[in-house]
Amino acid sequence: MLVLGIETSCDETGVALYDSDGGLLADALHSQVAMHASYGGVVPELASRDHVRYLLPLIHQVLQQAGRPLSALDAIAYTAGPGLAGALLVGSAVAESLAMALRIPALGIHHLEGHLLSPLLAEQRPEVPFVALLVSGGHTQFMSVSGLGQYSLLGETVDDAAGEAFDKTAHLLGLSYPGGPALSRLAESGDPTRFSLPRPMMHSHDLNMSFSGLKTAVSQLVQSQPESARPHIAASFEQAVSDLLCHKAARALSATQMKRLVVAGGVGANKRLRRELLALLEPRGVHVTFPPFHLCTDNGAMIAFAGALRLAQGNRPEHPRGFAIHPRWPLEDYALSWGN
Ligand code: KG4
Ligand code: ZN
């Protein structure tokens, strides 16, 4: 089965070709980060227009790379939600119309299902079941993953996502969008113990988390401290986020009695977080996996892969579907729509 995957939920146009026998044949990505940087965040209307500009050329590119014609496709999988409505519509419109013209199924995939399954695309694929820590600009969640469609939410942030906290804090420190990588570079020369920042909900008896109080604490420090203290503020912030995530990860693993943790999402690139998760969990016999960075962040490969698994399981979309998008979409509703 040859599946074309299309991801346009936010600020990345991702297109890939996945073959159930040959694996990932081609994978292309156009990032809009530079375009949005001067606005300090994603501008939805600009994002949609840029997807319009890049989607068809990227589809041509992956077909050419893989040496396959359009007529070889068995299905098209696209991100149907959650995400920015206009951006999702671009992917949905192209996928549904192309599929109709080719008389093949179009599968609307949940963006988080893509992220949760993406570790299985890595060369060293983790065995299921595992606990997934999804830490991106939009989500911070612990999920237990036991197979396709078998996900249960263990806990999540009650306010900002961890990546969002990184981006907002970076902005307070005068760094440009997206601030996560810049903040972590600044933190390298800082002392993480210099300022004691709050760890909201760290000891709550559940797996929920909170990050919004951190940026308020940082904003007070930025006002009261000299410019030279900024690396220490960055390091202290990063330490607080890392402590929170490590503590809750350990709790999630003991609550589920699982021994495998898979970290996905852009914040999973953070070196301090990686180091500290390994240092805390490996001595407890937990196998911690970080998929390659290009699979952690938004991409078309994870959508093509999820589509191929859905097809293999016999899932077929109902017709007529129209341009089906769900800007807000609980994962449970999605799983139910496939009968999981
Ligand atoms: O998964 P992702 O590419 O996009 C979605 O949000 O879906 O994640 C982007 C987020 C941004 O908030 C970015 O600042 C953060 O990941 N990020 C990092 C690092 N690299 C990216 N945060 C902390 N440390 C990093 N090294
Ligand atoms: Zn994402």
CSV table of C-alpha atoms and ligand atoms in Angstrom, one decimal:
chain,number,residue,atom,x,y,z
A,1,MET,CA,0.0,0.0,0.0
A,2,LEU,CA,1.4,3.3,-1.0
A,3,VAL,CA,0.1,6.3,1.0
A,4,LEU,CA,0.7,10.0,0.5
A,5,GLY,CA,0.8,11.9,3.8
A,6,ILE,CA,-0.1,15.6,4.1
A,7,GLU,CA,0.5,17.7,7.2
A,8,THR,CA,-0.7,21.4,7.3
A,9,SER,CA,-2.0,21.9,10.8
A,10,CYS,CA,0.2,24.8,11.8
A,11,ASP,CA,3.4,26.4,10.4
A,12,GLU,CA,5.0,23.4,8.6
A,13,THR,CA,4.0,22.0,5.3
A,14,GLY,CA,4.9,18.3,5.5
A,15,VAL,CA,4.5,15.8,2.7
A,16,ALA,CA,5.7,12.2,2.6
A,17,LEU,CA,5.3,8.9,0.8
A,18,TYR,CA,5.0,5.7,2.9
A,19,ASP,CA,4.9,2.2,1.5
A,20,SER,CA,3.8,-0.6,3.8
A,21,ASP,CA,6.4,-2.9,2.2
A,22,GLY,CA,9.3,-0.4,1.5
A,23,GLY,CA,8.8,2.0,4.4
A,24,LEU,CA,9.3,5.7,4.1
A,25,LEU,CA,10.2,6.4,0.5
A,26,ALA,CA,10.3,10.2,0.6
A,27,ASP,CA,9.8,13.0,3.1
A,28,ALA,CA,9.7,16.7,2.4
A,29,LEU,CA,9.1,19.7,4.7
A,30,HIS,CA,8.8,23.4,4.3
A,31,SER,CA,9.0,25.3,7.5
A,32,GLN,CA,7.4,28.8,7.9
A,33,VAL,CA,9.3,29.7,11.0
A,34,ALA,CA,11.3,32.4,9.3
A,35,MET,CA,8.2,34.0,7.8
A,36,HIS,CA,6.4,34.2,11.2
A,37,ALA,CA,9.5,35.2,13.2
A,38,SER,CA,9.1,39.0,12.6
A,39,TYR,CA,5.5,38.8,14.0
A,40,GLY,CA,6.7,37.0,17.2
A,41,GLY,CA,4.4,34.0,16.5
A,42,VAL,CA,2.3,32.2,13.9
A,43,VAL,CA,0.0,34.4,11.9
A,44,PRO,CA,-2.9,32.0,10.8
A,45,GLU,CA,-3.8,33.7,7.6
A,46,LEU,CA,-0.2,33.8,6.4
A,47,ALA,CA,0.2,30.2,7.4
A,48,SER,CA,-2.7,29.1,5.2
A,49,ARG,CA,-1.5,31.1,2.2
A,50,ASP,CA,2.0,29.6,2.5
A,51,HIS,CA,0.5,26.0,2.6
A,52,VAL,CA,-1.3,26.9,-0.6
A,53,ARG,CA,2.0,28.0,-2.1
A,54,TYR,CA,4.0,24.9,-1.1
A,55,LEU,CA,1.7,21.9,-0.9
A,56,LEU,CA,1.4,20.9,-4.6
A,57,PRO,CA,5.2,21.5,-5.4
A,58,LEU,CA,6.1,19.3,-2.4
A,59,ILE,CA,3.7,16.6,-3.5
A,60,HIS,CA,5.4,16.6,-6.9
A,61,GLN,CA,8.8,16.6,-5.2
A,62,VAL,CA,8.1,13.5,-3.1
A,63,LEU,CA,6.6,11.5,-6.0
A,64,GLN,CA,9.7,12.4,-8.1
A,65,GLN,CA,12.1,11.5,-5.3
A,66,ALA,CA,10.4,8.1,-4.9
A,67,GLY,CA,10.1,7.6,-8.7
A,68,ARG,CA,6.4,6.9,-8.4
A,69,PRO,CA,3.5,8.4,-10.5
A,70,LEU,CA,0.4,9.8,-8.9
A,71,SER,CA,-1.5,6.8,-10.2
A,72,ALA,CA,0.5,4.5,-8.0
A,73,LEU,CA,-1.1,5.9,-4.8
A,74,ASP,CA,-3.4,3.6,-2.9
A,75,ALA,CA,-4.6,6.3,-0.4
A,76,ILE,CA,-4.0,9.9,0.8
A,77,ALA,CA,-3.8,10.6,4.5
A,78,TYR,CA,-4.0,14.2,5.8
A,79,THR,CA,-4.1,15.9,9.1
A,80,ALA,CA,-7.8,16.7,9.7
A,81,GLY,CA,-7.3,18.3,13.1
A,82,PRO,CA,-6.6,19.6,15.6
A,83,GLY,CA,-4.9,22.8,14.4
A,84,LEU,CA,-5.5,26.1,12.7
A,85,ALA,CA,-8.8,26.0,10.7
A,86,GLY,CA,-7.5,27.7,7.5
A,87,ALA,CA,-4.3,25.7,7.5
A,88,LEU,CA,-6.1,22.4,8.0
A,89,LEU,CA,-8.5,23.3,5.1
A,90,VAL,CA,-5.7,23.6,2.7
A,91,GLY,CA,-4.5,20.0,3.4
A,92,SER,CA,-8.0,18.7,3.5
A,93,ALA,CA,-9.1,20.4,0.2
A,94,VAL,CA,-6.0,19.1,-1.7
A,95,ALA,CA,-6.2,15.6,-0.2
A,96,GLU,CA,-9.9,15.1,-0.6
A,97,SER,CA,-10.0,16.4,-4.2
A,98,LEU,CA,-7.0,14.5,-5.3
A,99,ALA,CA,-8.3,11.3,-3.8
A,100,MET,CA,-11.7,11.8,-5.5
A,101,ALA,CA,-10.0,12.4,-8.8
A,102,LEU,CA,-7.8,9.3,-8.4
A,103,ARG,CA,-10.8,7.3,-6.9
A,104,ILE,CA,-8.8,6.3,-3.8
A,105,PRO,CA,-9.6,6.8,-0.1
A,106,ALA,CA,-8.7,10.0,1.7
A,107,LEU,CA,-8.1,9.4,5.4
A,108,GLY,CA,-8.5,12.3,7.9
A,109,ILE,CA,-5.8,11.6,10.6
A,110,HIS,CA,-5.6,13.1,14.1
A,111,HIS,CA,-2.4,15.1,14.4
A,112,LEU,CA,-1.7,13.6,17.8
A,113,GLU,CA,-2.1,10.1,16.5
A,114,GLY,CA,0.6,11.0,14.1
A,115,HIS,CA,2.9,12.2,16.9
A,116,LEU,CA,2.1,9.2,19.1
A,117,LEU,CA,2.9,6.7,16.3
A,118,SER,CA,5.9,8.5,14.8
A,119,PRO,CA,8.4,6.8,17.2
A,120,LEU,CA,7.5,3.5,15.4
A,121,LEU,CA,9.0,5.0,12.2
A,122,ALA,CA,12.5,5.2,13.8
A,123,GLU,CA,15.1,2.6,13.1
A,124,GLN,CA,15.1,1.5,16.7
A,125,ARG,CA,11.3,1.3,17.1
A,126,PRO,CA,10.1,1.0,20.7
A,127,GLU,CA,7.9,-1.9,21.6
A,128,VAL,CA,4.3,-1.2,22.6
A,129,PRO,CA,2.9,-0.6,25.2
A,130,PHE,CA,4.8,2.6,26.2
A,131,VAL,CA,4.2,5.9,28.0
A,132,ALA,CA,4.4,8.8,25.5
A,133,LEU,CA,5.4,12.2,26.7
A,134,LEU,CA,4.3,14.6,24.0
A,135,VAL,CA,5.9,18.0,24.6
A,136,SER,CA,5.4,20.5,21.8
A,137,GLY,CA,4.4,24.1,21.3
A,138,GLY,CA,0.7,23.1,21.5
A,139,HIS,CA,0.6,20.1,23.7
A,140,THR,CA,2.1,18.7,26.9
A,141,GLN,CA,0.6,15.3,27.7
A,142,PHE,CA,1.3,11.9,29.1
A,143,MET,CA,-0.4,9.1,27.1
A,144,SER,CA,-0.3,5.4,27.4
A,145,VAL,CA,0.0,3.9,23.9
A,146,SER,CA,-0.8,0.2,23.5
A,147,GLY,CA,-1.4,0.1,19.7
A,148,LEU,CA,-3.2,1.8,16.9
A,149,GLY,CA,-6.2,3.7,18.3
A,150,GLN,CA,-5.4,2.5,21.8
A,151,TYR,CA,-4.4,5.7,23.6
A,152,SER,CA,-5.4,6.9,27.0
A,153,LEU,CA,-4.7,10.2,28.4
A,154,LEU,CA,-2.9,10.0,31.7
A,155,GLY,CA,-2.4,13.7,32.4
A,156,GLU,CA,-1.8,17.0,30.6
A,157,THR,CA,-1.0,20.7,31.2
A,158,VAL,CA,-3.9,22.6,32.7
A,159,ASP,CA,-2.7,25.9,31.1
A,160,ASP,CA,0.3,26.6,28.8
A,161,ALA,CA,2.1,23.9,26.8
A,162,ALA,CA,5.8,23.4,27.8
A,163,GLY,CA,6.9,24.7,24.4
A,164,GLU,CA,4.6,27.7,24.7
A,165,ALA,CA,6.2,28.4,28.1
A,166,PHE,CA,9.7,28.2,26.5
A,167,ASP,CA,8.6,30.6,23.7
A,168,LYS,CA,6.9,33.1,26.0
A,169,THR,CA,9.8,33.1,28.5
A,170,ALA,CA,12.3,33.5,25.6
A,171,HIS,CA,10.3,36.5,24.5
A,172,LEU,CA,10.6,38.0,28.0
A,173,LEU,CA,14.4,37.5,27.8
A,174,GLY,CA,14.5,39.4,24.5
A,175,LEU,CA,15.0,36.3,22.3
A,176,SER,CA,13.2,35.8,18.9
A,177,TYR,CA,10.5,33.3,18.0
A,178,PRO,CA,10.5,30.3,18.3
A,179,GLY,CA,12.4,30.8,21.5
A,180,GLY,CA,12.9,27.3,22.8
A,181,PRO,CA,16.2,26.6,21.0
A,182,ALA,CA,17.5,30.2,21.6
A,183,LEU,CA,16.6,30.0,25.3
A,184,SER,CA,18.4,26.7,25.8
A,185,ARG,CA,21.5,28.1,24.1
A,186,LEU,CA,21.5,31.0,26.5
A,187,ALA,CA,21.0,28.7,29.4
A,188,GLU,CA,24.2,26.8,28.6
A,189,SER,CA,26.3,29.6,30.2
A,190,GLY,CA,23.9,30.1,33.1
A,191,ASP,CA,23.7,28.6,36.6
A,192,PRO,CA,20.4,26.7,37.0
A,193,THR,CA,20.5,27.0,40.8
A,194,ARG,CA,20.9,30.8,40.8
A,195,PHE,CA,17.2,31.5,41.0
A,196,SER,CA,14.6,29.3,42.7
A,197,LEU,CA,11.6,29.4,40.4
A,198,PRO,CA,8.2,27.8,41.3
A,199,ARG,CA,7.4,24.2,40.3
A,200,PRO,CA,3.6,24.5,40.0
A,201,MET,CA,1.7,21.3,40.6
A,202,MET,CA,4.9,19.3,41.0
A,203,HIS,CA,3.5,17.4,44.0
A,204,SER,CA,-0.2,17.2,42.9
A,205,HIS,CA,-1.4,13.7,43.2
A,206,ASP,CA,-2.1,13.4,39.5
A,207,LEU,CA,-0.3,13.6,36.2
A,208,ASN,CA,-1.5,17.1,35.3
A,209,MET,CA,1.0,19.9,34.9
A,210,SER,CA,1.0,23.7,34.9
A,211,PHE,CA,3.6,26.0,33.3
A,212,SER,CA,1.9,29.4,33.1
A,213,GLY,CA,3.1,30.6,36.6
A,214,LEU,CA,6.7,30.2,35.5
A,215,LYS,CA,6.6,33.0,33.0
A,216,THR,CA,5.1,35.3,35.6
A,217,ALA,CA,8.0,34.5,37.9
A,218,VAL,CA,10.5,35.0,35.1
A,219,SER,CA,8.9,38.4,34.1
A,220,GLN,CA,9.4,39.6,37.7
A,221,LEU,CA,13.1,38.5,37.6
A,222,VAL,CA,13.7,40.1,34.3
A,223,GLN,CA,12.5,43.4,35.7
A,224,SER,CA,14.5,43.2,39.0
A,225,GLN,CA,17.8,41.7,37.7
A,226,PRO,CA,20.5,43.2,35.5
A,227,GLU,CA,20.9,42.1,31.9
A,228,SER,CA,23.9,40.0,32.9
A,229,ALA,CA,21.6,37.7,35.0
A,230,ARG,CA,19.7,36.5,31.9
A,231,PRO,CA,21.7,33.3,31.2
A,232,HIS,CA,21.0,32.3,34.9
A,233,ILE,CA,17.3,33.1,34.5
A,234,ALA,CA,17.2,31.0,31.3
A,235,ALA,CA,19.0,28.1,33.1
A,236,SER,CA,16.8,28.3,36.2
A,237,PHE,CA,13.7,28.3,34.0
A,238,GLU,CA,14.9,25.3,32.0
A,239,GLN,CA,15.7,23.5,35.2
A,240,ALA,CA,12.2,24.1,36.6
A,241,VAL,CA,10.5,22.8,33.4
A,242,SER,CA,12.9,19.8,33.3
A,243,ASP,CA,12.2,19.0,37.0
A,244,LEU,CA,8.5,19.2,36.5
A,245,LEU,CA,8.5,16.9,33.4
A,246,CYS,CA,11.0,14.4,35.0
A,247,HIS,CA,8.9,14.2,38.2
A,248,LYS,CA,5.7,13.6,36.4
A,249,ALA,CA,7.3,11.2,33.9
A,250,ALA,CA,8.4,9.0,36.9
A,251,ARG,CA,5.0,9.2,38.4
A,252,ALA,CA,3.3,8.2,35.0
A,253,LEU,CA,5.6,5.2,34.7
A,254,SER,CA,4.9,4.0,38.2
A,255,ALA,CA,1.2,4.6,37.8
A,256,THR,CA,1.0,2.5,34.7
A,257,GLN,CA,3.8,0.1,35.8
A,258,MET,CA,5.4,0.5,32.4
A,259,LYS,CA,9.1,0.4,31.7
A,260,ARG,CA,9.2,2.4,28.4
A,261,LEU,CA,9.0,6.1,27.9
A,262,VAL,CA,9.0,7.7,24.4
A,263,VAL,CA,9.4,11.5,24.2
A,264,ALA,CA,7.9,13.3,21.2
A,265,GLY,CA,7.5,16.9,20.2
A,266,GLY,CA,9.9,19.9,19.7
A,267,VAL,CA,10.7,20.3,23.4
A,268,GLY,CA,12.0,16.7,23.3
A,269,ALA,CA,15.1,18.3,21.6
A,270,ASN,CA,16.0,20.1,24.8
A,271,LYS,CA,19.4,18.7,26.0
A,272,ARG,CA,18.9,19.3,29.7
A,273,LEU,CA,15.5,17.5,29.6
A,274,ARG,CA,17.0,14.6,27.7
A,275,ARG,CA,20.0,14.3,30.1
A,276,GLU,CA,17.8,14.5,33.2
A,277,LEU,CA,15.1,12.1,32.1
A,278,LEU,CA,17.9,9.5,31.3
A,279,ALA,CA,19.7,10.1,34.6
A,280,LEU,CA,16.5,9.7,36.6
A,281,LEU,CA,14.8,6.9,34.8
A,282,GLU,CA,17.5,4.6,33.5
A,283,PRO,CA,18.7,3.5,36.9
A,284,ARG,CA,15.1,2.5,37.6
A,285,GLY,CA,15.2,0.1,34.6
A,286,VAL,CA,13.2,2.4,32.3
A,287,HIS,CA,14.0,2.4,28.6
A,288,VAL,CA,13.8,6.1,27.4
A,289,THR,CA,13.6,6.7,23.7
A,290,PHE,CA,13.9,10.0,21.8
A,291,PRO,CA,13.0,9.6,18.2
A,292,PRO,CA,15.1,11.5,15.7
A,293,PHE,CA,14.4,15.2,15.8
A,294,HIS,CA,12.8,15.3,12.3
A,295,LEU,CA,10.2,12.8,13.5
A,296,CYS,CA,9.6,14.7,16.8
A,297,THR,CA,8.5,17.9,15.2
A,298,ASP,CA,5.6,18.2,12.7
A,299,ASN,CA,6.1,16.2,9.5
A,300,GLY,CA,4.2,14.4,6.7
A,301,ALA,CA,5.8,11.0,7.4
A,302,MET,CA,3.9,10.5,10.7
A,303,ILE,CA,0.6,11.2,8.9
A,304,ALA,CA,1.4,8.9,5.9
A,305,PHE,CA,2.4,6.2,8.4
A,306,ALA,CA,-0.8,6.5,10.6
A,307,GLY,CA,-2.8,6.4,7.3
A,308,ALA,CA,-1.1,3.2,6.2
A,309,LEU,CA,-1.8,1.6,9.6
A,310,ARG,CA,-5.4,2.6,9.5
A,311,LEU,CA,-5.8,1.2,6.0
A,312,ALA,CA,-4.0,-2.0,7.0
A,313,GLN,CA,-6.5,-2.4,9.9
A,314,GLY,CA,-9.4,-2.1,7.3
A,315,ASN,CA,-10.4,1.4,8.4
A,316,ARG,CA,-12.1,3.2,5.5
A,317,PRO,CA,-13.5,6.7,5.5
A,318,GLU,CA,-17.3,7.2,5.1
A,319,HIS,CA,-18.3,9.0,1.9
A,320,PRO,CA,-19.2,11.6,1.0
A,321,ARG,CA,-16.9,13.4,3.4
A,322,GLY,CA,-16.4,16.9,1.9
A,323,PHE,CA,-13.6,18.9,3.4
A,324,ALA,CA,-13.6,17.3,6.8
A,325,ILE,CA,-11.6,19.3,9.3
A,326,HIS,CA,-11.8,19.5,13.1
A,327,PRO,CA,-9.8,22.5,14.6
A,328,ARG,CA,-10.6,21.1,18.1
A,329,TRP,CA,-10.8,17.3,18.2
A,330,PRO,CA,-10.6,15.2,21.3
A,331,LEU,CA,-8.5,12.1,20.5
A,332,GLU,CA,-11.2,9.9,22.1
A,333,ASP,CA,-13.8,11.2,19.6
A,334,TYR,CA,-11.4,10.5,16.7
A,335,ALA,CA,-10.7,6.9,17.9
A,336,LEU,CA,-14.5,6.3,18.3
A,337,SER,CA,-15.0,7.5,14.7
A,338,TRP,CA,-12.9,4.6,13.5
A,339,GLY,CA,-14.6,2.2,16.0
A,340,ASN,CA,-11.6,2.0,18.4
B,1,KG4,O1,6.6,19.8,17.9
B,1,KG4,P1,6.9,21.2,17.5
B,1,KG4,O2,7.9,21.4,16.3
B,1,KG4,O3,5.6,21.9,16.9
B,1,KG4,C1,4.4,21.9,17.5
B,1,KG4,O4,4.2,22.8,18.5
B,1,KG4,O5,3.5,21.1,17.1
B,1,KG4,O6,7.4,22.0,18.7
B,1,KG4,C2,7.8,23.4,18.7
B,1,KG4,C3,8.1,23.8,20.1
B,1,KG4,C4,8.3,25.3,20.2
B,1,KG4,O7,7.6,25.8,21.3
B,1,KG4,C5,9.9,25.4,20.4
B,1,KG4,O8,10.2,26.5,21.1
B,1,KG4,C6,10.1,24.1,21.2
B,1,KG4,O9,9.3,23.2,20.6
B,1,KG4,N1,11.6,23.7,21.1
B,1,KG4,C7,12.4,23.6,22.2
B,1,KG4,C8,13.6,23.3,21.7
B,1,KG4,N2,13.5,23.1,20.3
B,1,KG4,C9,12.3,23.4,20.0
B,1,KG4,N3,12.1,23.9,23.5
B,1,KG4,C10,13.2,23.8,24.3
B,1,KG4,N4,14.4,23.4,23.9
B,1,KG4,C11,14.7,23.1,22.6
B,1,KG4,N5,15.9,22.8,22.3
B,2,ZN,ZN,2.6,18.8,16.3
